PDB file of C-alpha atoms in Angstrom:
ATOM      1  CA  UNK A   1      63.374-156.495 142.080  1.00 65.00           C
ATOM      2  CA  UNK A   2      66.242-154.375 142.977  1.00 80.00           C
ATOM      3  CA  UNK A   3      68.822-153.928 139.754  1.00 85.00           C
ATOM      4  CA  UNK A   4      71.877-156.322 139.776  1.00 87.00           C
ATOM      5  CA  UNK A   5      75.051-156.457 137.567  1.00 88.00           C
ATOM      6  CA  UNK A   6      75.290-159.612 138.268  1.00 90.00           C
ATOM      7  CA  UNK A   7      72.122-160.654 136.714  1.00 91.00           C
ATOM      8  CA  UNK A   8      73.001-158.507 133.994  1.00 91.00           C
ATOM      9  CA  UNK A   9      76.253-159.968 133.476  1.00 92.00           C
ATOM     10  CA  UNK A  10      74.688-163.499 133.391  1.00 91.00           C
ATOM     11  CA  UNK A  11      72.103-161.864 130.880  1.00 91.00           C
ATOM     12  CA  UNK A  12      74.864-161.008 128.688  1.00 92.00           C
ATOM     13  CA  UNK A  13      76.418-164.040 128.605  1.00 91.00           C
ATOM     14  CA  UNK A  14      73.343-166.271 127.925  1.00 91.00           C
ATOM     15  CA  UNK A  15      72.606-164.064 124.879  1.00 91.00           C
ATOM     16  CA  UNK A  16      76.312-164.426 123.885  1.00 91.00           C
ATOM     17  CA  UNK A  17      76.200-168.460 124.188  1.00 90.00           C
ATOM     18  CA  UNK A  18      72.549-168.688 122.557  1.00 88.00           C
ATOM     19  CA  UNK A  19      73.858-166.515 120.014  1.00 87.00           C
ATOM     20  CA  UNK A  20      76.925-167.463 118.991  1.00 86.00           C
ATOM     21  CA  UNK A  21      76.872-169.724 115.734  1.00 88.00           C
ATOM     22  CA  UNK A  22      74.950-166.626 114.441  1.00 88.00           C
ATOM     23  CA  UNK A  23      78.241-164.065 115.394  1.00 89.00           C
ATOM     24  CA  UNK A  24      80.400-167.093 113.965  1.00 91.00           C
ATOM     25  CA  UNK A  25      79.062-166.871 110.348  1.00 91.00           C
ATOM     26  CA  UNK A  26      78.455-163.350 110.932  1.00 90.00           C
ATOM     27  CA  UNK A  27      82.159-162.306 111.585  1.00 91.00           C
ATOM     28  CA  UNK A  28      83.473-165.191 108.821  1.00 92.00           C
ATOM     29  CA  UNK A  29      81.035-163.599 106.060  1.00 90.00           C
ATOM     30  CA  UNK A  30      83.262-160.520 106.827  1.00 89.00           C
ATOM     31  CA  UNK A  31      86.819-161.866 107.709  1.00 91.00           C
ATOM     32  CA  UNK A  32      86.338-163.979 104.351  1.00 91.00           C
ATOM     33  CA  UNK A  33      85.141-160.699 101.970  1.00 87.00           C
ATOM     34  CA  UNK A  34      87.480-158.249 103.414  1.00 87.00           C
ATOM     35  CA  UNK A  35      90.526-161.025 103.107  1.00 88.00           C
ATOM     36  CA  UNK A  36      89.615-161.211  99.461  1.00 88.00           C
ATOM     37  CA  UNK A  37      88.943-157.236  98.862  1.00 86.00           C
ATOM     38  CA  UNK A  38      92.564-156.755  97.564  1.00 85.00           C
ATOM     39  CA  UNK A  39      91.956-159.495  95.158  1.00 84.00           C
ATOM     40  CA  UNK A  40      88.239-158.178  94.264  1.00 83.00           C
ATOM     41  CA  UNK A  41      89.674-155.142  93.563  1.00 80.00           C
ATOM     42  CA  UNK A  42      91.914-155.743  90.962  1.00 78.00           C
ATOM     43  CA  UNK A  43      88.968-156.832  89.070  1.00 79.00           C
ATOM     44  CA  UNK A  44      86.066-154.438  90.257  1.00 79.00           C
ATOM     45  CA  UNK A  45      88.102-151.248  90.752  1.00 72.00           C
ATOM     46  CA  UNK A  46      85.748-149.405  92.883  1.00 77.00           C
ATOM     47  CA  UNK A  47      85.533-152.139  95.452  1.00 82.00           C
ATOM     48  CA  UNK A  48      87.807-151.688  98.207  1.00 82.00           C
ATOM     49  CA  UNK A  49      87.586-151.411 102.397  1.00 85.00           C
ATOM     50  CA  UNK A  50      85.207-148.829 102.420  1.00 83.00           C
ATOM     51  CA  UNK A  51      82.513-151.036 100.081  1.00 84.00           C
ATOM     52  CA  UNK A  52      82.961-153.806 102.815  1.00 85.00           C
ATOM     53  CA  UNK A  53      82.387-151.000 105.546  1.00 85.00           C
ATOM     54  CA  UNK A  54      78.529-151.071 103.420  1.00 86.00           C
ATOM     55  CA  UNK A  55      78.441-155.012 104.067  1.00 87.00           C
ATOM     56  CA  UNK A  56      79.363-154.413 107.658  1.00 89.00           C
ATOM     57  CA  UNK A  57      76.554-151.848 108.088  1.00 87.00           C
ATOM     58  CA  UNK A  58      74.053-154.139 106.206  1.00 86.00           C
ATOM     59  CA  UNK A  59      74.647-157.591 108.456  1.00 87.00           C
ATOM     60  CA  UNK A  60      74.471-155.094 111.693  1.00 89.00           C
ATOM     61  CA  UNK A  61      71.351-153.429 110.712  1.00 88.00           C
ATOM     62  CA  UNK A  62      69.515-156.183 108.554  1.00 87.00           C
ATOM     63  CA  UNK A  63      70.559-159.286 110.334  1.00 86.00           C
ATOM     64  CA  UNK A  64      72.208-158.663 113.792  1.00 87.00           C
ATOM     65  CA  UNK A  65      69.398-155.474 114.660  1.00 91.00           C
ATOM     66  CA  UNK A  66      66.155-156.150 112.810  1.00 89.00           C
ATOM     67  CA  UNK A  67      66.005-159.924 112.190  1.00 88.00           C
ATOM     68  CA  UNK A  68      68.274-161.134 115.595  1.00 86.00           C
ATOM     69  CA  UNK A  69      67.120-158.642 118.636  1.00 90.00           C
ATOM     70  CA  UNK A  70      65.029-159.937 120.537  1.00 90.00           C
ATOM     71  CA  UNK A  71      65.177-163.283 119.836  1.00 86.00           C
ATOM     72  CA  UNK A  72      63.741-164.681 123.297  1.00 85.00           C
ATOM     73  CA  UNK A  73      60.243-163.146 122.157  1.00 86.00           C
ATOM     74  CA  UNK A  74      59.826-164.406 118.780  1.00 84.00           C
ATOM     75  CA  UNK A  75      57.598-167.582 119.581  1.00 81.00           C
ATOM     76  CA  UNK A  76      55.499-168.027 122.260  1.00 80.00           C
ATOM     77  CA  UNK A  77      57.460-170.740 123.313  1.00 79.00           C
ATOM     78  CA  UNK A  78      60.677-168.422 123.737  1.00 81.00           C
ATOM     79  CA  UNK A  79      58.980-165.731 125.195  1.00 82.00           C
ATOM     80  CA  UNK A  80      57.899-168.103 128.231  1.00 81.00           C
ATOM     81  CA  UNK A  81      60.947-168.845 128.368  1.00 80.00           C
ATOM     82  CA  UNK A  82      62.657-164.918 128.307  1.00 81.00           C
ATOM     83  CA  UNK A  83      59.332-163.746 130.376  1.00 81.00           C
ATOM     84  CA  UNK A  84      60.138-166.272 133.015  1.00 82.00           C
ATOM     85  CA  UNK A  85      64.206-165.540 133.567  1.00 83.00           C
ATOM     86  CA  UNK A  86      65.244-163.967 136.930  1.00 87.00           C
ATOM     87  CA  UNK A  87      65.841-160.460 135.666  1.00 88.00           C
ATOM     88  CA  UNK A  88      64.154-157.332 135.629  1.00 89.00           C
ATOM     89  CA  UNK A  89      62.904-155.874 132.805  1.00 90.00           C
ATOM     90  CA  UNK A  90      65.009-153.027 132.666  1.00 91.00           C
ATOM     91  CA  UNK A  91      68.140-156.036 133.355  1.00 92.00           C
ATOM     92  CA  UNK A  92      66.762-157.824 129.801  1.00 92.00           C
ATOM     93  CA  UNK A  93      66.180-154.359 128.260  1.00 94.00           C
ATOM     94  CA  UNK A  94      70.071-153.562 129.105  1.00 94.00           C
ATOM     95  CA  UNK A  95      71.080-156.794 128.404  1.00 93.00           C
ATOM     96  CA  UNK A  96      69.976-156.783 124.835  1.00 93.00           C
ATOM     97  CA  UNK A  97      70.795-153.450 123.987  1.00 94.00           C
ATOM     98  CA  UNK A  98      74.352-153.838 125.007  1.00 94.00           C
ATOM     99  CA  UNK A  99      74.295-157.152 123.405  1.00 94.00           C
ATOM    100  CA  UNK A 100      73.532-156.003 120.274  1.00 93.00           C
ATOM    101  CA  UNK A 101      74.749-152.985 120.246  1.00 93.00           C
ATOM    102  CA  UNK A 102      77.865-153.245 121.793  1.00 92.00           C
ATOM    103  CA  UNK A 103      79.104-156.886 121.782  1.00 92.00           C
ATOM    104  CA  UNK A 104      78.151-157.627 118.258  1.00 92.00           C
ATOM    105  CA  UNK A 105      79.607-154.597 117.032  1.00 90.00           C
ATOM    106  CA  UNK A 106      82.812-155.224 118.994  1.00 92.00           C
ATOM    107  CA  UNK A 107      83.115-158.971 117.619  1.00 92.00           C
ATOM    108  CA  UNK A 108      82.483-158.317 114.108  1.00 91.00           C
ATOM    109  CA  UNK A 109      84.674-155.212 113.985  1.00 91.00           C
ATOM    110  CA  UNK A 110      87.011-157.120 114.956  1.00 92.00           C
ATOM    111  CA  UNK A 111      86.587-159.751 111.871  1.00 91.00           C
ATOM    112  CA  UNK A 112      86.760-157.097 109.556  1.00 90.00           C
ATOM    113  CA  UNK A 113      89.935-155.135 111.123  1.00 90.00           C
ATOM    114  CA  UNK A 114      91.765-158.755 111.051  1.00 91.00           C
ATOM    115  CA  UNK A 115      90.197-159.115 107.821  1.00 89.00           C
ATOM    116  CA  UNK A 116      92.535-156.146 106.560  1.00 88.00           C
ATOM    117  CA  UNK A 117      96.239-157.491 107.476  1.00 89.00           C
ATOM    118  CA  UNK A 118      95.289-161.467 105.986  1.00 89.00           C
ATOM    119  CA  UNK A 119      93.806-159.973 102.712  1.00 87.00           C
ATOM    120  CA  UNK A 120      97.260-157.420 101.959  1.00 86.00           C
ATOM    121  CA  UNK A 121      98.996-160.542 102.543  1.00 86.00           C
ATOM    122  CA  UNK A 122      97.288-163.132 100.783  1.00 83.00           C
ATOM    123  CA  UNK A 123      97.586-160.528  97.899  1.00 79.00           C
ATOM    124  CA  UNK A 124     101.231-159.713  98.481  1.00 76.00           C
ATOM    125  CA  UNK A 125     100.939-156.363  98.976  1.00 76.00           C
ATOM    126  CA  UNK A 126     101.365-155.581 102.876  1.00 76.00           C
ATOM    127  CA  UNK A 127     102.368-151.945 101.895  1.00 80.00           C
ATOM    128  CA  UNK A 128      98.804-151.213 101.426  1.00 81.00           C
ATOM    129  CA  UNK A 129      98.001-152.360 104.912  1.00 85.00           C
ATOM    130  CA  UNK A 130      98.048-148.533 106.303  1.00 86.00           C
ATOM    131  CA  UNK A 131      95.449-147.069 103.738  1.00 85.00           C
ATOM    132  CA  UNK A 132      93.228-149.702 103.459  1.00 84.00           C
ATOM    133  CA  UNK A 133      93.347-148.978 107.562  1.00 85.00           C
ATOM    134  CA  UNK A 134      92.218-145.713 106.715  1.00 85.00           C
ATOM    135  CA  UNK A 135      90.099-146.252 104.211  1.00 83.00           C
ATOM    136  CA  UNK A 136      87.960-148.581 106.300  1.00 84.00           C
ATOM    137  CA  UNK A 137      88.261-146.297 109.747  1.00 86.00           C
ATOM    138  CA  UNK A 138      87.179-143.515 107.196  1.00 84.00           C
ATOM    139  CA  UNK A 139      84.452-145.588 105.997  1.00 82.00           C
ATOM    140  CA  UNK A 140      83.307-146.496 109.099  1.00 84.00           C
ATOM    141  CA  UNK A 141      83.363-143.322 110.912  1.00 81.00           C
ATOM    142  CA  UNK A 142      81.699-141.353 107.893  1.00 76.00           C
ATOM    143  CA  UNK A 143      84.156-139.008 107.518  1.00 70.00           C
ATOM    144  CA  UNK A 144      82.706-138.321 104.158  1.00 67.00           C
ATOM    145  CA  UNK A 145      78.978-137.956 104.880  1.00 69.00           C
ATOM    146  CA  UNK A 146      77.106-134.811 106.267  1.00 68.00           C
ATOM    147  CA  UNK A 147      76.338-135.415 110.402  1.00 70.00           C
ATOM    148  CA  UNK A 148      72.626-135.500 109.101  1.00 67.00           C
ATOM    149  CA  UNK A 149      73.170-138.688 107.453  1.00 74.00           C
ATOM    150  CA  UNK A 150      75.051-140.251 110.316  1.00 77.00           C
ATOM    151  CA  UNK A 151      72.489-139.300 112.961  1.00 80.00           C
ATOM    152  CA  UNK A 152      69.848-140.618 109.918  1.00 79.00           C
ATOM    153  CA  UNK A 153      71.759-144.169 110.274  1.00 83.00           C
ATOM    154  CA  UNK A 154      71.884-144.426 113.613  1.00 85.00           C
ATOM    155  CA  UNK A 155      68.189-143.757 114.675  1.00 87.00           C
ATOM    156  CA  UNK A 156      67.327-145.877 112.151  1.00 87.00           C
ATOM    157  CA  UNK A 157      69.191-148.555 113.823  1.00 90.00           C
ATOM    158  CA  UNK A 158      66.584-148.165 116.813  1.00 92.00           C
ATOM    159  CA  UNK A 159      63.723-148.242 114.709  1.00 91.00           C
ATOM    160  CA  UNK A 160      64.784-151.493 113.364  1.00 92.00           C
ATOM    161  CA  UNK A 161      65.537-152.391 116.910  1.00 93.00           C
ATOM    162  CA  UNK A 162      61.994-151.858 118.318  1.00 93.00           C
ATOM    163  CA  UNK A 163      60.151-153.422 115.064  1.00 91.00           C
ATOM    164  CA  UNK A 164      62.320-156.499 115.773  1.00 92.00           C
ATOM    165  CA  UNK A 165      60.239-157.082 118.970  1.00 90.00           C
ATOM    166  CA  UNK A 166      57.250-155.820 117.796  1.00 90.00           C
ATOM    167  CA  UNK A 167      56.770-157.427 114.868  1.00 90.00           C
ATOM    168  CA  UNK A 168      57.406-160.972 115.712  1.00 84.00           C
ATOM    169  CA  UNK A 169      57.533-162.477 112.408  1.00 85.00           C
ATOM    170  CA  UNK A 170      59.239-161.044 109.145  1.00 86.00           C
ATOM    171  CA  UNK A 171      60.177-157.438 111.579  1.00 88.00           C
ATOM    172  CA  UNK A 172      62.916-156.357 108.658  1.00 87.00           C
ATOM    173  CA  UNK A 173      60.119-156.188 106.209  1.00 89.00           C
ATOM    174  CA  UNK A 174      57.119-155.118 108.497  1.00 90.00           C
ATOM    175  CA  UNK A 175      59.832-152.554 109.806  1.00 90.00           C
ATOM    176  CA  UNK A 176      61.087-151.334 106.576  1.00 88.00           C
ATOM    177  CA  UNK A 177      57.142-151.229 104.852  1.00 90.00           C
ATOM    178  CA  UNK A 178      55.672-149.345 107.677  1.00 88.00           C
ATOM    179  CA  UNK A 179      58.996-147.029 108.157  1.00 84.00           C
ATOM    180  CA  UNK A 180      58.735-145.973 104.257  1.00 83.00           C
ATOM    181  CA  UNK A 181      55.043-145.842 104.727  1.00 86.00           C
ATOM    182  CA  UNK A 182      55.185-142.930 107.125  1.00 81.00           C
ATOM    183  CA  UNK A 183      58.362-141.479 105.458  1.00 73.00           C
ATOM    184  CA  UNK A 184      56.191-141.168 102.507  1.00 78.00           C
ATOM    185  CA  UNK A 185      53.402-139.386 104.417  1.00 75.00           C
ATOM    186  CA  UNK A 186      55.945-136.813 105.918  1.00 70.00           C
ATOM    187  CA  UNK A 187      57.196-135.997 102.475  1.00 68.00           C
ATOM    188  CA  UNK A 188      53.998-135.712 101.033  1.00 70.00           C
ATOM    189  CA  UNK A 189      52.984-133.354 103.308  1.00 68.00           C
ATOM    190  CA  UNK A 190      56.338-131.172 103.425  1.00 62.00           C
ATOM    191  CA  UNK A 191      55.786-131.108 100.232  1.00 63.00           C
ATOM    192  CA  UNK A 192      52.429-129.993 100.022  1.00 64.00           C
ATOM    193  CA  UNK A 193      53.183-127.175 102.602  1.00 60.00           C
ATOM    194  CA  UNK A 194      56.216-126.230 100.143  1.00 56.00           C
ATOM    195  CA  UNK A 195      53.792-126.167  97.298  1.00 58.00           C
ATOM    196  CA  UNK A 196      50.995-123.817  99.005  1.00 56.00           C
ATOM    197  CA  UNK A 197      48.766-123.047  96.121  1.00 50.00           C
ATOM    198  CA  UNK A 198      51.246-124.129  92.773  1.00 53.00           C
ATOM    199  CA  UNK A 199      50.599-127.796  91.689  1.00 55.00           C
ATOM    200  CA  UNK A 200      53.762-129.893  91.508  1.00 55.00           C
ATOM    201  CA  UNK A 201      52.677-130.387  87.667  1.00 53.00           C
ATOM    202  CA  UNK A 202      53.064-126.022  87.103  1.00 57.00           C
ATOM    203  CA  UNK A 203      56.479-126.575  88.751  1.00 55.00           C
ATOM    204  CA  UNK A 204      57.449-129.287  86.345  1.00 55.00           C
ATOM    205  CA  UNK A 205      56.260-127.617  83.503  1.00 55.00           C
ATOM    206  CA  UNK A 206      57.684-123.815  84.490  1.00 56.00           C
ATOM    207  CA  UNK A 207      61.599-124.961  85.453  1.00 57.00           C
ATOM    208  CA  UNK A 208      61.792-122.130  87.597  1.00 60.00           C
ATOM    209  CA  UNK A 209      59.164-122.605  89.673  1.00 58.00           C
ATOM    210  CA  UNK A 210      60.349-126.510  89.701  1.00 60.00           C
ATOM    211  CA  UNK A 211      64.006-125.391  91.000  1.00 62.00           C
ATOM    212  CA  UNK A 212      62.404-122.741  93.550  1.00 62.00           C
ATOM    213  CA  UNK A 213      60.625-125.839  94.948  1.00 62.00           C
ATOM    214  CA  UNK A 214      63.413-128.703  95.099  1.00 62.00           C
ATOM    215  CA  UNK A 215      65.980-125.882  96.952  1.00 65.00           C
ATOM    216  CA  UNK A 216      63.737-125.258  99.261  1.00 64.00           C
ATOM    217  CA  UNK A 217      62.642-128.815 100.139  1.00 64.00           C
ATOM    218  CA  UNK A 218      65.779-129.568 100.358  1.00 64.00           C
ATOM    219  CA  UNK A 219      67.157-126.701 102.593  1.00 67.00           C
ATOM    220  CA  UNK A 220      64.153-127.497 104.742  1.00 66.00           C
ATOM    221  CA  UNK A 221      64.772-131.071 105.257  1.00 65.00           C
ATOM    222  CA  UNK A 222      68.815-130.989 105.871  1.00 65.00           C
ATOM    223  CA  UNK A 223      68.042-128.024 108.729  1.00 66.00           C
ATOM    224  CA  UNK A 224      65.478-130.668 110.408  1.00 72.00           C
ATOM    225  CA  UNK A 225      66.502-133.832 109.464  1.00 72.00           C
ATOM    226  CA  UNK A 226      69.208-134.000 112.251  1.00 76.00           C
ATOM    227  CA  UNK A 227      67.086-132.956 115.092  1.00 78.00           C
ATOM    228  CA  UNK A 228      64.191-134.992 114.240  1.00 79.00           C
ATOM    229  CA  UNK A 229      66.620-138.246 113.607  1.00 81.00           C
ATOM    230  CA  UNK A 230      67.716-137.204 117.737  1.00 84.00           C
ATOM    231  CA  UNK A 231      64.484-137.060 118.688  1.00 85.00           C
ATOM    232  CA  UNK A 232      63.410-140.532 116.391  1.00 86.00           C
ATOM    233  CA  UNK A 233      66.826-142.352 117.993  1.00 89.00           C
ATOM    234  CA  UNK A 234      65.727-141.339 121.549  1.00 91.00           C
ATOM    235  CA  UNK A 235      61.693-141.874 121.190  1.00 92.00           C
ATOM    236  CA  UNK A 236      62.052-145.796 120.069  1.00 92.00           C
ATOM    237  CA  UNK A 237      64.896-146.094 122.625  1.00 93.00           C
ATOM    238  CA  UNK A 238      62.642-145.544 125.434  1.00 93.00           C
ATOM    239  CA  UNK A 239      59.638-147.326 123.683  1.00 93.00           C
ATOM    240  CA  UNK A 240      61.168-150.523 123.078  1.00 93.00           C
ATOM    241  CA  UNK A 241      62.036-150.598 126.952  1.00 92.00           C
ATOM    242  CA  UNK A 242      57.952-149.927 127.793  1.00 92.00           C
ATOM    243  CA  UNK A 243      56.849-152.382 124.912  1.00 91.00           C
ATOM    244  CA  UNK A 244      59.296-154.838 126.783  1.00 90.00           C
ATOM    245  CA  UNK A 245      57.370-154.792 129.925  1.00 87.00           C
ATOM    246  CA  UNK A 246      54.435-155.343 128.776  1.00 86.00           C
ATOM    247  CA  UNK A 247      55.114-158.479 126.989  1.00 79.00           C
ATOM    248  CA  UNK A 248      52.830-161.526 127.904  1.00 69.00           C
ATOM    249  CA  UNK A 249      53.000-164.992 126.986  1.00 59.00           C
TER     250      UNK A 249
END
């Protein structure tokens, strides 16, 4: 089957209609917190426009990435359905990713930008529009945060992505248990490298030795962390496309 925009388009669009009430209380979770931020704040001080930039990056990553992707293949009953729509593959692949990636991001954005205006005004003070503008963009951009972190987020994003369709049921916590699994076996054994022949208890009782240990650890992950968070992003982008086509009712 040759590829079609057209069938993509009309991909798009079914996920957008069959997904919709979800994006509804989605973007009114957000639109409601970030209208009553300036109001929050006066009684939590450190909550502001950059805290509900955290809530935004939770309901992508928790809800819209690793509980909604993928929703056609959840039940066997679905997935006849998704397995038997005229599209490609690589059209359903596309379809979701930009879906979820793009058009959810796009729509609740959106919520939490309007969000910004209503909430200075409901709290009579519009002169804080600006900042709290740049707070969030700041936020949201992570201005703040080393490109290592960033690049962390981001790959992680299409981890959650693939566990969503290949864990059918309960993927955030399958995802997250397996994904701290193996992050637990690659520290381990960083660490044991770092260690050689001193025991991590002779490091905790001699403080140098204990220091010597944690800067270098920590030097060693921050010059690798990026690299290996490219190669992670790109890895389960390309096997969530292959573990698409082979789905079978």
């Amino acid at each position: 089957m040759e590829f079609s925009f057209r069938r993509l388009f009309f991909a798009i669009k079914r996920l957008f209609v069959t997904d919709s009430k979800d994006i509804y209380y989605n973007a009114l979770v957000l639109l409601a917190l970030g209208a009553a931020t300036p109001l929050i704040q006066r009684v939590i001080l450190n909550f502001d426009y950059s805290s509900m930039a955290f809530v935004y990056a939770c309901i992508m990553i928790f809800s819209c990435i690793a509980i909604k992707s993928f929703g056609d293949f959840k039940t066997n009953a679905k997935r006849s359905v998704g397995i038997l729509l005229p599209c490609s593959v690589l059209e359903k692949y596309l379809a979701e990713f930009i879906y979820v990636f793009v058009i959810k991001n796009v729509c609740l954005l959106a919520a939490l930008f309007v969000s910004v205006p209503l909430g200075n005004l409901i709290a009579g003070s519009a002169n804080n529009i600006t900042a709290d503008f740049e707070c969030l963009i700041s936020a949201l951009t992570m201005q703040n945060f080393p490109k290592e972190f960033s690049i962390l987020l981001i790959s992680s994003c299409f981890v959650y992505f693939f566990g969503s369709l290949f864990f059918k049921k309960l993927s955030l916590l399958k995802t997250y248990l397996v994904v701290q699994i193996i992050g637990i076996f690659i520290l381990a054994s960083v660490a044991q490298f770092l260690v050689s022949e001193v025991t991590i208890l002779q490091m905790v009782e001699q403080s140098e030795y204990f220091m010597d240990f944690y800067n270098a650890f920590f030097t060693t992950m921050l010059d690798y962390v990026f690299w290996t968070s490219v190669v992670v992003m790109v890895f389960f982008i390309v096997i969530t496309f292959f573990r698409l086509k082979e789905e079978r009712i």
